[in-house]
Coordinates of C-alpha atoms in Angstrom, one line a residue:
M1 CA 71.1 99.1 127.1
P2 CA 71.1 96.5 123.5
E3 CA 72.1 92.8 124.3
R4 CA 75.0 91.7 123.5
G5 CA 76.1 88.6 122.8
R6 CA 75.2 85.6 120.6
N7 CA 72.4 84.6 119.9
M8 CA 70.9 84.7 116.5
D9 CA 73.2 81.9 113.8
Y10 CA 73.9 83.5 110.9
K11 CA 70.2 83.1 109.5
E12 CA 69.3 84.4 111.6
F13 CA 71.1 86.9 112.1
R14 CA 71.1 87.9 107.6
E15 CA 67.3 88.1 108.1
K16 CA 67.4 90.5 110.8
I17 CA 69.2 92.6 108.6
L18 CA 67.5 92.5 105.9
E19 CA 64.2 93.0 107.6
E20 CA 65.2 95.9 109.1
L21 CA 67.1 97.9 106.2
E22 CA 63.5 97.4 104.6
D23 CA 61.7 99.3 107.6
F24 CA 64.1 101.8 107.8
Y25 CA 64.5 102.0 103.7
G26 CA 60.9 101.1 103.0
K27 CA 59.0 103.0 99.5
D28 CA 62.5 104.7 98.8
A29 CA 64.9 101.6 98.1
L30 CA 65.2 97.5 97.1
V31 CA 66.9 95.6 99.5
K32 CA 68.3 91.6 98.5
I33 CA 70.4 90.1 100.9
H34 CA 72.2 88.0 97.7
K35 CA 74.5 84.3 98.0
I36 CA 78.0 85.7 96.4
Y37 CA 80.7 82.3 94.8
K38 CA 83.5 83.7 95.1
N39 CA 87.6 81.6 94.7
N40 CA 86.8 77.5 95.7
G41 CA 83.8 77.6 96.5
V42 CA 84.0 79.4 99.4
V43 CA 79.9 80.6 99.8
K44 CA 79.5 84.5 101.0
Y45 CA 76.5 86.8 101.8
G46 CA 76.6 90.2 101.0
V47 CA 73.4 93.2 101.0
V48 CA 72.1 94.8 97.9
T49 CA 70.5 97.6 98.5
R50 CA 68.9 99.6 95.4
F51 CA 67.3 102.5 95.6
T52 CA 64.2 103.8 93.8
D53 CA 64.5 107.6 93.8
G54 CA 65.9 107.3 89.8
N55 CA 69.6 109.1 90.3
S56 CA 71.1 106.3 91.3
S57 CA 72.6 104.4 88.2
S58 CA 71.9 100.6 87.7
A59 CA 76.0 99.6 89.8
V60 CA 75.9 99.3 93.2
P61 CA 77.7 98.0 96.4
V62 CA 77.8 94.8 98.0
I63 CA 78.5 94.8 101.3
Y64 CA 79.4 91.2 102.7
L65 CA 78.3 90.7 105.8
E66 CA 80.7 87.7 107.8
E67 CA 82.7 90.3 109.1
L68 CA 79.8 92.2 110.8
Y69 CA 78.0 88.3 112.0
R70 CA 81.3 87.5 113.4
C71 CA 82.0 90.8 116.0
Y72 CA 78.3 90.4 116.9
S73 CA 78.4 86.6 118.1
E74 CA 81.3 87.7 119.5
G75 CA 80.2 89.9 121.3
S76 CA 82.1 93.2 120.2
I77 CA 79.2 94.8 118.3
T78 CA 75.2 95.0 118.4
I79 CA 72.5 93.9 116.5
E80 CA 72.3 97.8 115.7
E81 CA 75.3 98.6 115.6
C82 CA 75.5 96.7 112.8
I83 CA 72.3 97.4 110.8
G84 CA 74.4 102.0 111.7
K85 CA 77.0 100.0 109.7
V86 CA 75.3 98.4 106.1
I87 CA 73.6 101.9 106.4
D88 CA 76.2 103.7 106.8
K89 CA 78.0 102.1 104.2
R90 CA 75.2 101.6 101.8
E91 CA 75.2 105.9 102.0
E92 CA 78.6 105.9 101.5
S93 CA 78.3 104.3 98.7
R94 CA 75.6 106.5 97.1
N95 CA 77.5 109.7 97.5
N96 CA 80.2 109.0 95.6
Q97 CA 80.6 108.4 91.4
E98 CA 83.1 105.7 91.5
Y99 CA 81.4 103.3 94.5
V100 CA 80.9 99.4 92.0
M101 CA 83.3 97.9 94.9
G102 CA 85.7 101.0 94.4
M103 CA 84.8 101.1 90.1
S104 CA 83.8 103.6 88.3
V105 CA 80.4 103.2 86.6
N106 CA 81.6 102.8 83.6
I107 CA 82.7 98.7 83.2
M108 CA 80.1 99.3 81.1
E109 CA 81.9 100.8 78.1
W110 CA 84.5 99.2 76.2
E111 CA 86.1 101.8 76.4
Y112 CA 87.1 102.2 80.0
A113 CA 86.7 98.4 81.1
R114 CA 90.1 97.7 77.7
H115 CA 92.5 99.8 79.8
N116 CA 91.8 97.9 83.1
I117 CA 91.1 94.2 81.5
Y118 CA 93.9 91.3 83.8
P119 CA 93.5 87.8 83.2
V120 CA 94.2 85.9 86.4
F121 CA 94.0 82.1 87.4
L122 CA 91.8 80.3 89.6
P123 CA 91.9 76.4 89.8
K124 CA 89.1 74.6 88.5
E125 CA 87.9 71.8 90.2
S126 CA 86.8 73.7 92.4
N127 CA 85.3 76.5 91.1
R128 CA 83.1 74.6 88.3
E129 CA 80.0 76.3 89.9
M130 CA 81.3 80.3 89.7
L131 CA 83.0 79.3 86.2
K132 CA 80.0 77.8 84.4
N133 CA 79.1 82.4 83.8
L134 CA 82.0 82.7 83.2
I135 CA 84.4 83.6 79.9
T136 CA 87.7 81.5 80.8
T137 CA 90.4 79.9 79.2
D138 CA 91.7 76.5 80.3
M139 CA 95.9 75.6 81.3
L140 CA 97.3 73.1 82.4
D141 CA 94.9 72.1 85.3
L142 CA 94.1 75.3 85.4
V143 CA 91.7 78.0 84.8
I144 CA 91.3 82.3 83.4
V145 CA 89.2 84.9 83.9
Y146 CA 89.1 87.7 83.0
I147 CA 88.4 90.6 85.9
I148 CA 87.9 94.4 86.1
R149 CA 90.7 95.4 88.7
G150 CA 89.6 98.5 90.8
K151 CA 91.0 100.5 93.8
A152 CA 88.8 100.8 96.4
E153 CA 88.3 104.4 98.4
D154 CA 90.7 102.5 100.9
G155 CA 93.6 101.5 98.4
S156 CA 92.8 98.0 98.3
F157 CA 92.5 96.9 95.2
T158 CA 88.9 95.6 93.8
S159 CA 87.6 93.4 90.9
I160 CA 84.9 92.5 89.1
K161 CA 84.9 88.8 86.6
I162 CA 83.8 89.3 83.6
N163 CA 80.8 87.4 82.6
R164 CA 78.9 86.7 79.4
F165 CA 76.4 89.2 80.3
L166 CA 79.7 91.7 80.4
L167 CA 81.0 90.0 77.9
G168 CA 77.8 90.8 75.5
Q169 CA 78.2 94.5 76.5
Y170 CA 81.1 94.9 75.1
G171 CA 80.4 92.7 72.1
I172 CA 83.5 91.3 71.2
S173 CA 85.0 88.6 71.0
R174 CA 86.8 86.3 73.4
E175 CA 89.6 86.2 71.2
S176 CA 89.5 89.6 71.3
L177 CA 89.1 90.1 74.5
H178 CA 91.8 87.6 76.0
K179 CA 94.5 89.1 73.6
Q180 CA 93.4 92.6 75.4
A181 CA 93.9 91.4 79.0
L182 CA 96.8 89.5 77.6
S183 CA 98.2 92.7 76.3
N184 CA 97.4 94.5 79.3
I185 CA 99.5 92.8 80.7
K186 CA 103.2 94.1 79.9
K187 CA 101.8 97.5 82.4
D188 CA 101.3 95.6 84.8
G189 CA 104.4 95.5 86.0
Y190 CA 105.9 92.1 87.2
R191 CA 108.8 91.4 89.0
F192 CA 110.7 88.8 90.6
Y193 CA 112.2 89.3 94.5
G194 CA 114.7 87.6 95.5
I195 CA 113.1 85.9 98.9
A196 CA 114.9 87.3 101.3
G197 CA 114.1 91.0 99.8
A198 CA 110.9 89.9 100.4
L199 CA 111.4 89.4 103.4
E200 CA 113.8 92.9 104.1
S201 CA 110.0 94.4 103.0
F202 CA 108.3 92.7 104.9
I203 CA 110.7 93.8 108.2
E204 CA 110.5 97.0 107.2
N205 CA 106.9 97.5 106.0
G206 CA 105.0 95.5 108.5
S207 CA 104.2 93.1 104.8
F208 CA 104.6 92.6 102.1
S209 CA 105.2 96.2 99.5
A210 CA 106.4 94.9 95.8
S211 CA 106.8 98.8 94.7
C212 CA 109.0 98.8 98.3
T213 CA 111.2 95.6 97.1
R214 CA 113.9 95.5 94.8
E215 CA 114.0 93.5 91.8
E216 CA 116.0 90.7 90.0
S217 CA 116.0 87.8 87.8
I218 CA 116.4 84.8 88.4
T219 CA 119.8 82.4 88.9
P220 CA 120.8 78.7 89.5
Q221 CA 122.3 79.7 93.0
G222 CA 119.1 81.2 94.2
L223 CA 117.3 80.0 96.3
M224 CA 113.2 80.9 95.7
Y225 CA 111.9 84.1 94.2
I226 CA 108.9 85.7 94.3
M227 CA 106.6 86.9 90.9
T228 CA 103.6 88.6 91.8
N229 CA 102.8 92.0 90.0
S230 CA 103.2 95.7 90.9
A231 CA 99.9 95.4 93.1
A232 CA 100.9 92.1 94.5
F233 CA 96.4 91.5 93.9
Y234 CA 96.4 88.5 91.6
G235 CA 99.4 88.2 90.2
T236 CA 100.4 84.8 88.6
A237 CA 99.3 85.7 85.3
G238 CA 103.1 87.3 84.4
I239 CA 103.3 83.5 83.2
L240 CA 101.7 84.7 80.2
D241 CA 103.9 86.3 79.0
S242 CA 106.7 84.0 77.1
G243 CA 109.3 86.6 76.2
W244 CA 109.1 88.7 79.6
L245 CA 109.7 85.4 81.6
H246 CA 112.5 83.8 79.8
G247 CA 114.5 86.6 80.3
R248 CA 113.5 86.8 83.7
T249 CA 114.3 84.0 84.6
G250 CA 117.2 83.9 83.0
G251 CA 117.9 80.1 80.7
N252 CA 117.4 78.5 84.0
S253 CA 114.5 75.9 84.2
C254 CA 112.9 76.5 87.4
Y255 CA 110.0 74.3 89.5
I256 CA 106.7 76.6 90.0
I257 CA 105.4 76.6 93.6
P258 CA 101.5 78.1 94.0
S259 CA 102.5 80.6 96.8
S260 CA 98.1 81.7 96.1
V261 CA 96.3 82.8 93.4
H262 CA 98.0 86.1 93.7
E263 CA 101.9 85.0 93.7
L264 CA 104.4 82.8 92.4
L265 CA 107.7 81.3 94.1
F266 CA 109.8 79.6 91.6
I267 CA 113.3 77.7 92.4
P268 CA 116.3 77.1 90.2
D269 CA 116.1 73.6 89.4
N270 CA 119.4 73.1 90.2
G271 CA 119.0 69.8 90.3
Q272 CA 118.6 69.1 94.3
A273 CA 115.0 69.7 94.8
N274 CA 112.5 66.4 94.4
Q275 CA 108.7 67.8 93.4
D276 CA 107.2 65.4 95.2
E277 CA 109.1 66.2 98.0
L278 CA 107.9 70.2 96.2
D279 CA 104.5 68.4 96.5
R280 CA 103.9 68.2 100.2
M281 CA 105.1 71.6 101.1
V282 CA 102.2 73.2 98.9
Q283 CA 99.8 70.4 100.2
K284 CA 100.8 71.7 103.6
I285 CA 101.7 75.6 103.0
N286 CA 97.6 75.1 101.5
S287 CA 96.0 73.9 104.9
L288 CA 97.9 76.0 107.0
E289 CA 98.6 78.4 106.0
V290 CA 96.0 80.3 102.6
A291 CA 93.2 81.5 102.9
E292 CA 90.5 78.4 101.0
D293 CA 89.5 81.7 98.6
E294 CA 93.1 82.3 98.1
R295 CA 94.4 78.5 97.1
L296 CA 95.5 77.8 93.0
S297 CA 96.6 74.5 92.6
W298 CA 97.9 71.4 95.5
H299 CA 101.6 70.8 93.6
C300 CA 104.0 72.3 92.5
Y301 CA 104.6 73.2 88.4
Y302 CA 107.5 73.0 85.9
Y303 CA 109.0 76.0 84.0
D304 CA 110.4 74.1 80.6
A305 CA 113.5 77.0 80.5
A306 CA 114.8 75.4 76.8
T307 CA 111.2 74.2 75.2
G308 CA 109.2 77.7 76.7
E309 CA 106.2 74.8 78.1
I310 CA 105.2 75.3 81.6
R311 CA 104.3 71.6 82.9
T312 CA 103.0 70.0 86.1
R313 CA 105.2 67.6 85.9
K314 CA 109.2 67.3 84.8

């Protein structure tokens, strides 16, 4: 019976996976383990298996190993079972024409990509290494990057960040890319939800569902509002649509709380909120509640309805 338990560290685990996959596929495939930089300097490792039969697309899926290693180290799965799961996932994708992180292989073609490009906000300082090869636009202490959004077979949303290579493939300028991404915001189902309605949706559905929550506009009497897109996935870019933002805030100035890279919280400025206290709240929530690769900022922002300006301080 295969031995269970923690008998390999993560480096040894990765090397074992690579060795066994190379033995399994032989000359039929080229197997590599890539070090991949995620948001905020988080590093993950993923297996990339490229078949050499000439029939596969040049685009291949990345199968991440962190969760498998966690299960292995806890003793709930053997190394043999881990290898089998990696092989099964790769075989599933090999038989699927749309297997690139849940996306069509047509991501290399501008006519496909243009309809699925969206801007997202990320922290600038903690992502400097990852940002070096991406197409970016600065805003305050944040940076806008551009993603092609897709949907995996399980219904979850996935994304590929646009780098210099992809921009070159499209044959367009950075300005054209930015303009297209802003245009797509308008069809992305951005809404505001009162905190009470969001809690009701969470209780009824077991998770926050943007599609099941009643849309609201901000009023001075409101306590707190969530802003995100219909997918609740990288849903912070709605603030780039100044006309929409002014209409939904009802002309009310607000403090903006960066809940995560997926949503923002708006608190109407009715004279009762203190920005320093809000900053401390953001820092506490980031430390205790938000996954490291989903943190957006360690302080709040201010939306001035009179000028339409968003800034770091009131």
